[in-house]
């Protein structure tokens, strides 16, 4: 989820809107698409060993798009065997770094060239607005692969200050076979956050998309093979979490597993690692991120615009969503009014329509879960200001408009549990210490925003917040140059993005050489 508001620039500045089709063109292009629906193992597509398939549906219509190969443990075994063979043969890990870089750059260029096709696939499979998928997700997916590719031949090892008569080098080597399990909210981008650094550092990968969103990753893998990624280096096994995901978690020949998803499932990967081969586990998990608005802010319309992006962008299906709006009591009414005005420019509707800003929730069970939380909020005594119900039901899709609860206390379930939908909890505070205490009173620690015109407050509070990313006067996660990861139950073990992402996919080796003829 590299964010559109890394700087204070408006959304549009960072988006590639020239590629975004109008609705009519999108529908016509969809008719001509050939979807890839089989497992991608050892450089080619193949059905699941036992021939099973499952339906993937369009969340904006509730209709089936196609069916997809339902992998199982035997398919994971086959993918891991292909990945291990590629690793052992050194076809990728020992390739000249410049050559590996050129292949990944060619892949990134190909993703850019296919952004419209990939974006359309993502929109029908995930319910995300076409403006986001074509204009942002796919360019960012390509940019992520490109960024890590460009680093390959620019990262050096070290020579230690060892005693006379010795030479000691500290070098990095690929960890070997990486298993990756990713969520459905940014299917292509989350895959790229794993694949970029894992492949750049020379690993072979077996990756599993969420079962609701298999289609874009299968096409990405094919484009990767066409760009020159050798057979067996990138394998995609589609299927359910509790079979394919678990088989990856338990596999004795996977060296490292990179997981992005819920805290609940993340725990299982830790347990499976302990029970199997102690594979390295990298966890990027959930969040309940605070946005603190201090009493001195002058640009309330800007704060409201950022706060809306923080919680309503991507239907609130965003790990770093700013779901708790912690506002100084003196400014709450002004902020709510500014939010109301801001929401006039957040149309909910058909994700294929370029004017849509809020598309469909991912599935009927998820819709029910979000609505159940709205009910919980009501029962807990919070005041529903807007939204909170299913809309556009006649489409068959799973739509919920922006939903705001006022009068929320931080001990309410809607303030403590990750809803992963367009539901904002507004909580009031009186003092800076109280704001910090409320913000930190959560099991999570992924991201936070602070809004203030006072630099002293900004620095003080940024230091006090227990979160992996703190943004000041914006909702932002930084960009590809900055690491992204959580504190507390938002995950640990490594970071996505930046050169820090490379460390987690490499082993550190010391080579200690005693020089012949030396006195030691
Ligand atoms: P999820 O945990 O249900 O699923 C994530 C992945 O794990 C999917 O591929 C799924 O098929 C698989 N999975 C599900 N159950 C499994 C099981 N029992 N065993 C093994 N694998 C299993 O999460 P989700 O609903 O796809 O995504 C939403 C969650 O992801 C939220 O909690 C969100 O905060 C988190 N997320 C975190 C980040 C981050 O960078 N920190 C980014 C995006 C999403």
Coordinates of C-alpha atoms and ligand atoms in Angstrom, one line a residue:
X1 CA 0.0 0.0 0.0
X2 CA 2.5 2.7 -0.9
X3 CA 0.3 5.6 -0.3
X4 CA -0.7 8.4 -2.6
X5 CA 0.0 11.0 -0.1
X6 CA 3.7 10.4 0.6
X7 CA 4.2 14.1 0.2
X8 CA 1.5 16.7 0.6
X9 CA 0.8 16.3 -3.1
X10 CA -2.8 15.5 -4.0
X11 CA -3.6 11.9 -4.9
X12 CA -3.7 12.6 -8.6
X13 CA -0.1 13.8 -8.9
X14 CA 1.3 10.3 -8.2
X15 CA -1.3 8.5 -10.3
X16 CA -1.0 7.3 -13.9
X17 CA -4.5 8.4 -14.9
X18 CA -3.9 8.4 -18.6
X19 CA -4.3 4.6 -18.6
X20 CA -7.6 4.5 -16.8
X21 CA -10.4 3.3 -19.1
X22 CA -13.9 4.7 -18.9
X23 CA -16.5 2.2 -17.9
X24 CA -17.6 1.2 -21.4
X25 CA -14.0 0.6 -22.5
X26 CA -13.3 -1.4 -19.3
X27 CA -16.3 -3.7 -19.9
X28 CA -15.3 -4.2 -23.5
X29 CA -11.7 -5.0 -22.5
X30 CA -12.8 -7.4 -19.9
X31 CA -14.7 -9.4 -22.5
X32 CA -11.4 -9.9 -24.4
X33 CA -9.3 -11.0 -21.4
X34 CA -7.8 -14.5 -21.0
X35 CA -7.5 -15.2 -17.3
X36 CA -4.8 -17.5 -16.0
X37 CA -6.4 -19.9 -13.5
X38 CA -3.9 -22.7 -12.9
X39 CA -1.0 -23.1 -10.5
X40 CA 2.3 -21.6 -11.8
X41 CA 5.0 -24.1 -10.9
X42 CA 8.5 -24.6 -12.4
X43 CA 7.9 -22.1 -15.2
X44 CA 4.5 -23.2 -16.4
X45 CA 0.8 -23.4 -15.6
X46 CA -0.7 -26.7 -14.4
X47 CA -3.9 -27.8 -12.7
X48 CA -3.9 -29.0 -9.1
X49 CA -2.7 -32.6 -8.5
X50 CA -6.2 -33.7 -7.5
X51 CA -7.9 -31.6 -10.1
X52 CA -9.9 -29.5 -7.6
X53 CA -11.0 -26.0 -8.5
X54 CA -12.8 -23.2 -6.6
X55 CA -14.9 -20.2 -7.7
X56 CA -13.6 -16.7 -7.5
X57 CA -16.3 -14.0 -7.6
X58 CA -16.6 -10.4 -8.4
X59 CA -17.4 -8.6 -5.0
X60 CA -19.2 -5.8 -6.9
X61 CA -21.8 -8.2 -8.4
X62 CA -21.6 -11.3 -6.3
X63 CA -21.2 -13.2 -9.6
X64 CA -18.6 -15.9 -10.4
X65 CA -15.7 -14.7 -12.6
X66 CA -14.1 -18.0 -13.2
X67 CA -12.8 -21.0 -11.3
X68 CA -9.2 -21.4 -10.2
X69 CA -7.0 -24.4 -9.4
X70 CA -7.3 -25.4 -5.7
X71 CA -3.9 -26.4 -4.7
X72 CA -3.1 -28.7 -1.8
X73 CA -0.2 -30.0 0.2
X74 CA 1.1 -32.1 -2.8
X75 CA 1.1 -29.0 -5.0
X76 CA 3.1 -27.1 -2.3
X77 CA 5.5 -30.0 -2.3
X78 CA 5.9 -29.8 -6.1
X79 CA 6.4 -26.0 -5.9
X80 CA 9.0 -26.3 -3.1
X81 CA 10.8 -29.0 -5.0
X82 CA 11.0 -26.8 -8.1
X83 CA 12.2 -23.8 -6.0
X84 CA 14.8 -25.9 -4.2
X85 CA 16.1 -27.3 -7.4
X86 CA 16.5 -23.8 -8.8
X87 CA 18.3 -22.7 -5.6
X88 CA 20.6 -25.7 -5.7
X89 CA 21.5 -25.2 -9.4
X90 CA 22.2 -21.6 -8.6
X91 CA 20.4 -20.5 -11.7
X92 CA 19.2 -17.3 -10.0
X93 CA 21.2 -17.0 -6.7
X94 CA 24.5 -17.2 -8.5
X95 CA 23.6 -15.4 -11.6
X96 CA 25.7 -12.3 -12.3
X97 CA 23.9 -9.5 -10.2
X98 CA 23.8 -7.3 -13.3
X99 CA 21.9 -10.0 -15.2
X100 CA 19.5 -10.6 -12.4
X101 CA 18.9 -6.9 -12.2
X102 CA 18.2 -6.7 -16.0
X103 CA 15.6 -9.5 -15.8
X104 CA 13.7 -7.9 -12.9
X105 CA 13.8 -4.5 -14.6
X106 CA 12.4 -6.2 -17.8
X107 CA 9.6 -7.7 -15.5
X108 CA 8.9 -4.2 -14.0
X109 CA 8.6 -2.7 -17.5
X110 CA 6.3 -5.5 -18.6
X111 CA 4.1 -4.9 -15.5
X112 CA 3.9 -1.2 -16.5
X113 CA 3.0 -2.1 -20.1
X114 CA 0.2 -4.4 -18.8
X115 CA -1.0 -2.1 -16.1
X116 CA -4.4 -1.7 -17.6
X117 CA -5.0 -5.4 -18.1
X118 CA -3.7 -6.2 -14.6
X119 CA -5.7 -3.4 -13.0
X120 CA -8.9 -4.6 -14.7
X121 CA -8.2 -8.1 -13.4
X122 CA -7.6 -6.7 -9.9
X123 CA -10.8 -4.6 -10.0
X124 CA -13.1 -7.4 -10.8
X125 CA -11.4 -9.9 -8.5
X126 CA -11.0 -7.6 -5.4
X127 CA -13.8 -4.9 -5.8
X128 CA -11.2 -2.1 -5.8
X129 CA -11.9 1.1 -7.8
X130 CA -10.3 1.0 -11.3
X131 CA -8.8 4.4 -10.6
X132 CA -6.8 2.8 -7.8
X133 CA -5.8 -0.5 -9.5
X134 CA -4.8 0.9 -12.8
X135 CA -3.6 4.3 -11.6
X136 CA -1.8 3.3 -8.4
X137 CA -1.6 -0.4 -7.5
X138 CA 0.0 -1.6 -10.8
X139 CA 2.4 1.4 -11.2
X140 CA 3.5 0.8 -7.6
X141 CA 3.8 -2.9 -8.1
X142 CA 6.2 -2.3 -11.0
X143 CA 8.0 0.5 -9.1
X144 CA 8.6 -1.9 -6.1
X145 CA 10.1 -4.6 -8.3
X146 CA 12.2 -1.9 -10.1
X147 CA 13.5 -0.3 -6.9
X148 CA 14.7 -3.6 -5.5
X149 CA 16.2 -4.7 -8.9
X150 CA 18.1 -1.5 -9.1
X151 CA 19.7 -2.1 -5.7
X152 CA 21.0 -5.6 -6.7
X153 CA 24.4 -4.5 -8.0
X154 CA 24.8 -1.6 -5.6
X155 CA 24.9 -3.4 -2.2
X156 CA 28.3 -4.2 -0.8
X157 CA 29.5 -6.5 1.8
X158 CA 32.0 -5.5 4.6
X159 CA 35.6 -6.2 5.5
X160 CA 35.9 -6.4 9.3
X161 CA 38.7 -4.6 11.2
X162 CA 40.3 -8.0 12.0
X163 CA 43.9 -8.4 13.3
X164 CA 47.0 -8.3 11.2
X165 CA 47.5 -11.6 9.3
X166 CA 43.7 -12.2 8.8
X167 CA 41.1 -11.1 6.4
X168 CA 37.4 -11.2 7.6
X169 CA 34.6 -10.5 5.2
X170 CA 30.9 -10.2 6.1
X171 CA 28.7 -11.1 3.2
X172 CA 25.0 -11.7 2.6
X173 CA 23.7 -14.8 0.9
X174 CA 20.1 -15.7 -0.1
X175 CA 18.3 -17.6 2.6
X176 CA 17.2 -20.2 -0.1
X177 CA 13.6 -21.0 -0.5
X178 CA 11.1 -18.3 0.7
X179 CA 7.4 -19.1 1.2
X180 CA 5.2 -16.0 1.0
X181 CA 1.5 -15.8 2.0
X182 CA -0.3 -12.6 1.2
X183 CA -3.7 -11.0 1.8
X184 CA -6.5 -9.8 -0.6
X185 CA -6.6 -6.1 0.1
X186 CA -3.7 -5.1 -2.2
X187 CA -3.1 -8.5 -4.0
X188 CA -0.5 -7.4 -6.5
X189 CA 1.3 -4.8 -4.3
X190 CA 1.5 -7.0 -1.3
X191 CA 3.0 -9.8 -3.5
X192 CA 5.5 -7.3 -4.9
X193 CA 6.5 -6.2 -1.4
X194 CA 7.6 -9.8 -0.8
X195 CA 8.8 -10.7 -4.3
X196 CA 10.9 -7.6 -4.9
X197 CA 13.3 -8.0 -2.1
X198 CA 13.2 -11.9 -2.0
X199 CA 14.0 -12.2 -5.7
X200 CA 16.4 -9.4 -5.8
X201 CA 18.5 -11.0 -3.1
X202 CA 18.6 -14.3 -5.1
X203 CA 16.0 -16.5 -3.4
X204 CA 13.5 -18.9 -5.0
X205 CA 9.9 -18.2 -3.9
X206 CA 6.7 -20.1 -3.4
X207 CA 3.9 -17.6 -3.0
X208 CA 0.2 -18.0 -2.1
X209 CA -2.3 -15.3 -2.9
X210 CA -5.5 -15.0 -0.8
X211 CA -8.1 -17.4 -2.2
X212 CA -10.4 -14.5 -3.0
X213 CA -7.8 -12.8 -5.2
X214 CA -5.7 -15.2 -7.2
X215 CA -5.9 -13.8 -10.6
X216 CA -3.5 -10.8 -10.8
X217 CA -0.6 -12.7 -9.2
X218 CA -0.9 -15.6 -11.8
X219 CA -0.6 -13.1 -14.6
X220 CA 2.3 -11.3 -12.9
X221 CA 4.1 -14.7 -12.6
X222 CA 3.6 -15.4 -16.3
X223 CA 5.0 -11.9 -17.2
X224 CA 8.0 -12.6 -14.9
X225 CA 8.8 -15.9 -16.8
X226 CA 8.5 -14.0 -20.1
X227 CA 10.9 -11.4 -18.7
X228 CA 13.5 -14.2 -18.1
X229 CA 13.0 -15.3 -14.4
X230 CA 14.3 -18.9 -14.6
X231 CA 11.9 -21.9 -14.2
X232 CA 11.4 -22.8 -10.5
X233 CA 12.4 -19.4 -9.1
X234 CA 8.9 -18.0 -8.9
X235 CA 6.0 -20.4 -8.1
X236 CA 2.4 -19.5 -7.3
X237 CA 0.1 -22.0 -5.5
X238 CA -3.5 -20.8 -5.3
X239 CA -5.9 -22.2 -2.8
X240 CA -7.3 -21.9 0.7
X241 CA -5.3 -20.7 3.7
X242 CA -5.9 -23.6 5.9
X243 CA -4.5 -26.1 3.4
X244 CA -2.0 -24.3 1.1
X245 CA -1.0 -21.6 3.6
X246 CA -0.6 -24.2 6.4
X247 CA 1.4 -26.5 4.0
X248 CA 3.8 -23.6 3.4
X249 CA 4.0 -22.8 7.1
X250 CA 4.8 -26.4 8.0
X251 CA 7.0 -27.3 5.1
X252 CA 10.4 -28.7 6.2
X253 CA 12.2 -27.4 3.1
X254 CA 11.1 -23.8 3.2
X255 CA 13.8 -21.6 4.8
X256 CA 11.8 -18.5 5.5
X257 CA 8.2 -17.6 5.5
X258 CA 7.0 -14.0 4.9
X259 CA 3.4 -13.5 5.9
X260 CA 1.1 -10.5 5.6
X261 CA -2.3 -10.9 7.0
X262 CA -4.2 -11.1 10.3
X263 CA -2.6 -11.4 13.7
X264 CA -4.5 -14.5 14.4
X265 CA -3.1 -16.4 11.4
X266 CA 0.3 -14.9 11.9
X267 CA 0.5 -16.7 15.3
X268 CA 0.0 -20.0 13.5
X269 CA 3.1 -19.4 11.3
X270 CA 5.2 -19.0 14.4
X271 CA 3.9 -22.2 15.9
X272 CA 4.4 -24.1 12.6
X273 CA 8.0 -22.8 12.4
X274 CA 8.7 -24.1 15.9
X275 CA 7.1 -27.5 15.2
X276 CA 8.9 -27.9 11.8
X277 CA 12.3 -26.7 10.8
X278 CA 12.6 -23.4 12.7
X279 CA 12.2 -21.5 9.5
X280 CA 12.6 -17.7 9.8
X281 CA 9.1 -16.1 10.2
X282 CA 8.5 -12.5 9.0
X283 CA 5.1 -11.1 10.1
X284 CA 3.3 -8.0 8.8
X285 CA 0.0 -8.1 10.7
X286 CA -3.1 -6.1 11.6
X287 CA -3.5 -2.6 13.1
X288 CA -5.8 -0.2 14.9
X289 CA -4.0 2.9 14.1
X290 CA -4.6 6.3 15.8
X291 CA -4.8 9.7 14.1
X292 CA -4.4 12.4 16.7
X293 CA -5.8 15.8 15.9
X294 CA -4.5 18.5 18.3
X295 CA -6.4 21.7 19.2
X296 CA -4.1 24.0 17.4
X297 CA -4.6 22.8 13.8
X298 CA -5.5 25.5 11.4
X299 CA -6.2 23.6 8.2
X300 CA -9.2 21.5 9.2
X301 CA -10.2 20.8 5.7
X302 CA -6.8 19.3 5.0
X303 CA -7.0 17.2 8.2
X304 CA -10.5 15.9 7.2
X305 CA -9.2 15.0 3.7
X306 CA -6.3 13.1 5.1
X307 CA -8.4 11.4 7.8
X308 CA -10.9 10.3 5.1
X309 CA -8.1 8.8 3.0
X310 CA -6.8 7.1 6.2
X311 CA -10.0 5.2 6.9
X312 CA -12.1 5.1 3.7
X313 CA -9.4 4.6 1.0
X314 CA -9.5 1.0 -0.2
X315 CA -12.9 0.6 1.6
X316 CA -11.0 0.7 4.9
X317 CA -9.5 -2.7 4.0
X318 CA -6.1 -1.4 4.9
X319 CA -3.7 -2.7 7.6
X320 CA -2.6 0.9 8.4
X321 CA -6.1 2.4 8.3
X322 CA -6.4 5.3 10.7
X323 CA -9.5 3.7 12.4
X324 CA -9.3 5.7 15.6
X325 CA -9.6 9.5 15.2
X326 CA -8.5 10.9 18.5
X327 CA -9.4 14.6 18.5
X328 CA -9.1 17.4 21.0
X329 CA -12.5 18.0 22.6
X330 CA -12.5 21.7 21.5
X331 CA -12.2 20.8 17.8
X332 CA -14.3 17.7 17.5
X333 CA -17.4 19.4 16.1
X334 CA -15.4 21.3 13.5
X335 CA -13.6 18.1 12.4
X336 CA -16.9 16.2 12.1
X337 CA -18.3 19.0 10.0
X338 CA -15.2 19.1 7.8
X339 CA -15.4 15.3 7.4
X340 CA -19.0 15.5 6.4
X341 CA -18.0 18.0 3.7
X342 CA -15.1 15.9 2.6
X343 CA -17.3 12.8 2.2
X344 CA -19.3 14.5 -0.5
X345 CA -16.4 13.7 -2.8
X346 CA -16.2 10.0 -1.9
X347 CA -18.8 8.3 -4.2
X348 CA -19.5 4.6 -3.5
X349 CA -20.3 2.4 -6.4
X350 CA -19.3 0.3 -9.4
X351 CA -15.5 -0.2 -9.2
X352 CA -15.3 -0.1 -13.0
X353 CA -16.5 3.5 -13.0
X354 CA -13.5 5.8 -12.9
X355 CA -15.5 8.3 -10.7
X356 CA -15.9 5.7 -7.9
X357 CA -13.8 6.2 -4.9
X358 CA -15.2 3.4 -2.7
X359 CA -15.8 0.0 -4.3
X360 CA -17.1 -3.2 -2.8
X361 CA -15.9 -5.1 0.3
X362 CA -14.2 -8.3 -0.6
X363 CA -16.9 -10.9 0.2
X364 CA -20.3 -11.5 1.8
X365 CA -18.7 -12.9 5.0
X366 CA -16.6 -9.8 5.3
X367 CA -19.6 -7.6 4.6
X368 CA -21.4 -9.4 7.4
X369 CA -18.4 -9.0 9.7
X370 CA -18.2 -5.2 9.1
X371 CA -22.0 -4.8 9.7
X372 CA -21.8 -6.9 12.9
X373 CA -19.2 -4.5 14.2
X374 CA -21.6 -1.6 13.4
X375 CA -24.2 -3.4 15.5
X376 CA -21.6 -3.8 18.3
X377 CA -20.8 -0.1 18.2
X378 CA -24.5 0.7 18.6
X379 CA -24.9 -1.7 21.5
X380 CA -21.8 -0.3 23.2
X381 CA -23.4 3.2 23.1
X382 CA -21.5 4.9 20.4
X383 CA -23.4 7.4 18.2
X384 CA -23.6 6.5 14.5
X385 CA -23.1 9.8 12.6
X386 CA -23.2 8.4 9.1
X387 CA -23.3 5.2 7.1
X388 CA -23.4 1.8 8.8
X389 CA -25.6 -0.1 6.4
X390 CA -25.4 -2.2 3.3
X391 CA -26.1 -0.1 0.2
X392 CA -26.5 -0.8 -3.5
X393 CA -27.8 -4.3 -2.6
X394 CA -29.6 -4.5 -6.0
X395 CA -26.2 -4.8 -7.7
X396 CA -25.5 -8.1 -5.8
X397 CA -22.3 -6.4 -4.6
X398 CA -21.1 -5.9 -1.0
X399 CA -21.1 -2.2 -0.5
X400 CA -21.0 -0.2 2.7
X401 CA -20.6 3.6 2.7
X402 CA -18.3 5.6 4.9
X403 CA -19.3 5.0 8.5
X404 CA -18.5 7.2 11.5
X405 CA -19.1 6.6 15.1
X406 CA -18.9 9.5 17.5
X407 CA -18.7 9.3 21.3
X408 CA -16.4 6.3 21.2
X409 CA -14.4 5.2 24.3
X410 CA -11.1 3.5 23.7
X411 CA -12.3 0.5 25.7
X412 CA -15.1 -0.3 23.3
X413 CA -14.7 -3.2 21.0
X414 CA -15.0 -1.0 17.9
X415 CA -11.9 0.9 19.2
X416 CA -9.9 -2.2 20.1
X417 CA -10.6 -4.7 17.3
X418 CA -9.5 -4.4 13.7
X419 CA -12.7 -4.1 11.7
X420 CA -11.0 -3.8 8.3
X421 CA -13.8 -1.8 6.8
X422 CA -14.9 1.8 6.3
X423 CA -15.7 2.4 10.0
X424 CA -14.2 5.3 11.9
X425 CA -14.3 5.7 15.7
X426 CA -14.1 9.2 17.0
X427 CA -12.6 9.6 20.5
X428 CA -12.1 12.8 22.4
X429 CA -9.2 13.9 24.6
X430 CA -8.2 16.9 26.7
X431 CA -4.5 16.8 27.2
X432 CA -1.5 15.7 25.2
X433 CA -0.6 13.0 27.7
X434 CA -4.1 11.6 27.5
X435 CA -4.0 11.6 23.7
X436 CA -0.7 9.6 23.7
X437 CA -2.1 7.2 26.3
X438 CA -5.2 6.5 24.3
X439 CA -3.2 6.1 21.1
X440 CA -0.8 3.6 22.7
X441 CA -3.6 1.7 24.5
X442 CA -3.9 -0.9 21.8
X443 CA -2.5 -4.4 21.1
X444 CA -1.3 -3.1 17.8
X445 CA 1.5 -0.7 16.6
X446 CA 1.6 -0.4 12.9
X447 CA 1.1 3.3 12.1
X448 CA 0.0 6.6 13.5
X449 CA -0.7 10.2 12.4
X450 CA -0.4 13.4 14.3
X451 CA -2.0 16.7 13.2
X452 CA -0.6 19.8 14.8
X453 CA 0.9 23.1 13.7
X454 CA 3.4 23.0 16.7
X455 CA 6.7 21.4 15.9
X456 CA 7.4 20.7 19.5
X457 CA 4.2 18.7 19.9
X458 CA 4.9 16.9 16.7
X459 CA 8.4 15.7 17.8
X460 CA 7.4 14.9 21.3
X461 CA 4.4 12.9 20.4
X462 CA 6.1 11.1 17.4
X463 CA 8.7 9.9 20.0
X464 CA 6.0 8.8 22.4
X465 CA 3.9 6.8 20.0
X466 CA 4.6 3.0 19.8
X467 CA 4.1 2.5 16.1
X468 CA 6.4 1.5 13.2
X469 CA 5.5 4.5 11.1
X470 CA 4.4 7.9 12.4
X471 CA 3.3 10.5 9.9
X472 CA 2.9 14.2 10.8
X473 CA 0.2 16.3 9.2
X474 CA -0.6 13.5 6.7
X475 CA -1.7 10.0 6.5
X476 CA 1.4 8.4 5.0
X477 CA 3.5 5.3 5.1
X478 CA 6.6 6.9 3.5
X479 CA 7.6 5.4 0.1
X480 CA 9.8 2.6 -1.2
X481 CA 12.9 4.1 0.4
X482 CA 11.5 3.7 3.9
X483 CA 10.9 0.5 5.9
X484 CA 7.4 -0.6 6.8
X485 CA 6.6 -2.8 9.8
X486 CA 4.9 -2.9 13.1
X487 CA 5.4 -2.8 16.8
X488 CA 3.7 -5.1 19.2
X489 CA 1.1 -7.4 17.7
X490 CA 1.3 -5.7 14.3
X491 CA 4.2 -8.0 13.6
X492 CA 7.9 -8.5 13.8
X493 CA 10.8 -10.3 12.2
X494 CA 11.5 -7.9 9.4
X495 CA 10.3 -5.0 7.4
X496 CA 8.9 -4.6 3.9
X497 CA 10.3 -1.9 1.6
X498 CA 13.7 -0.2 1.5
X499 CA 17.1 -1.9 1.7
X500 CA 16.1 -3.2 5.2
X501 CA 13.8 -5.6 3.4
X502 CA 16.8 -7.3 2.0
X503 CA 18.2 -8.2 5.4
X504 CA 15.3 -10.5 6.1
X505 CA 15.8 -12.6 3.0
X506 CA 19.5 -13.1 3.4
X507 CA 21.8 -14.9 5.8
X508 CA 24.9 -13.1 7.1
X509 CA 28.1 -15.0 6.6
X510 CA 31.5 -14.3 8.1
X511 CA 34.5 -15.6 6.2
X512 CA 37.7 -15.6 8.3
X513 CA 40.9 -16.0 6.4
X514 CA 44.3 -16.6 8.1
X515 CA 47.0 -15.5 5.7
X516 CA 49.8 -17.9 4.9
X517 CA 53.2 -16.7 6.1
X518 CA 51.7 -14.4 8.7
X519 CA 53.0 -14.5 12.2
X520 CA 49.6 -15.5 13.6
Ligands
LIG1 P1 -5.8 -13.5 6.7 O1 -4.9 -13.6 7.8 O2 -7.2 -14.1 6.8 O3 -5.2 -14.1 5.3 C1 -3.9 -13.7 4.9 C2 -3.4 -14.9 4.1 O4 -3.3 -16.0 4.9 C3 -4.2 -15.3 2.9 O5 -3.4 -15.8 1.8 C4 -5.0 -16.5 3.5 O6 -5.5 -17.4 2.5 C5 -4.0 -17.1 4.4 N1 -4.6 -17.8 5.5 C6 -5.9 -17.6 6.0 N2 -6.1 -18.6 7.0 C7 -5.0 -19.3 7.1 C8 -4.6 -20.4 7.9 N3 -5.4 -21.0 8.8 N4 -3.4 -21.0 7.7 C9 -2.6 -20.5 6.8 N5 -2.8 -19.4 6.0 C10 -4.1 -18.9 6.1 O7 -5.9 -12.0 6.4 P2 -6.8 -11.2 5.2 O8 -8.2 -11.3 5.6 O9 -6.4 -11.8 3.9 O10 -6.1 -9.8 5.3 C11 -6.5 -8.9 6.2 C12 -5.5 -8.8 7.3 O11 -4.2 -8.6 6.7 C13 -5.7 -7.7 8.3 O12 -5.5 -8.1 9.6 C14 -4.7 -6.7 7.8 O13 -4.4 -5.8 8.8 C15 -3.5 -7.5 7.4 N6 -2.6 -6.8 6.6 C16 -1.4 -6.4 7.1 C17 -0.5 -5.7 6.3 C18 0.8 -5.2 6.8 O14 1.7 -4.9 6.0 N7 1.0 -5.2 8.1 C19 -0.8 -5.4 5.0 C20 -2.1 -5.8 4.5 C21 -3.0 -6.5 5.3

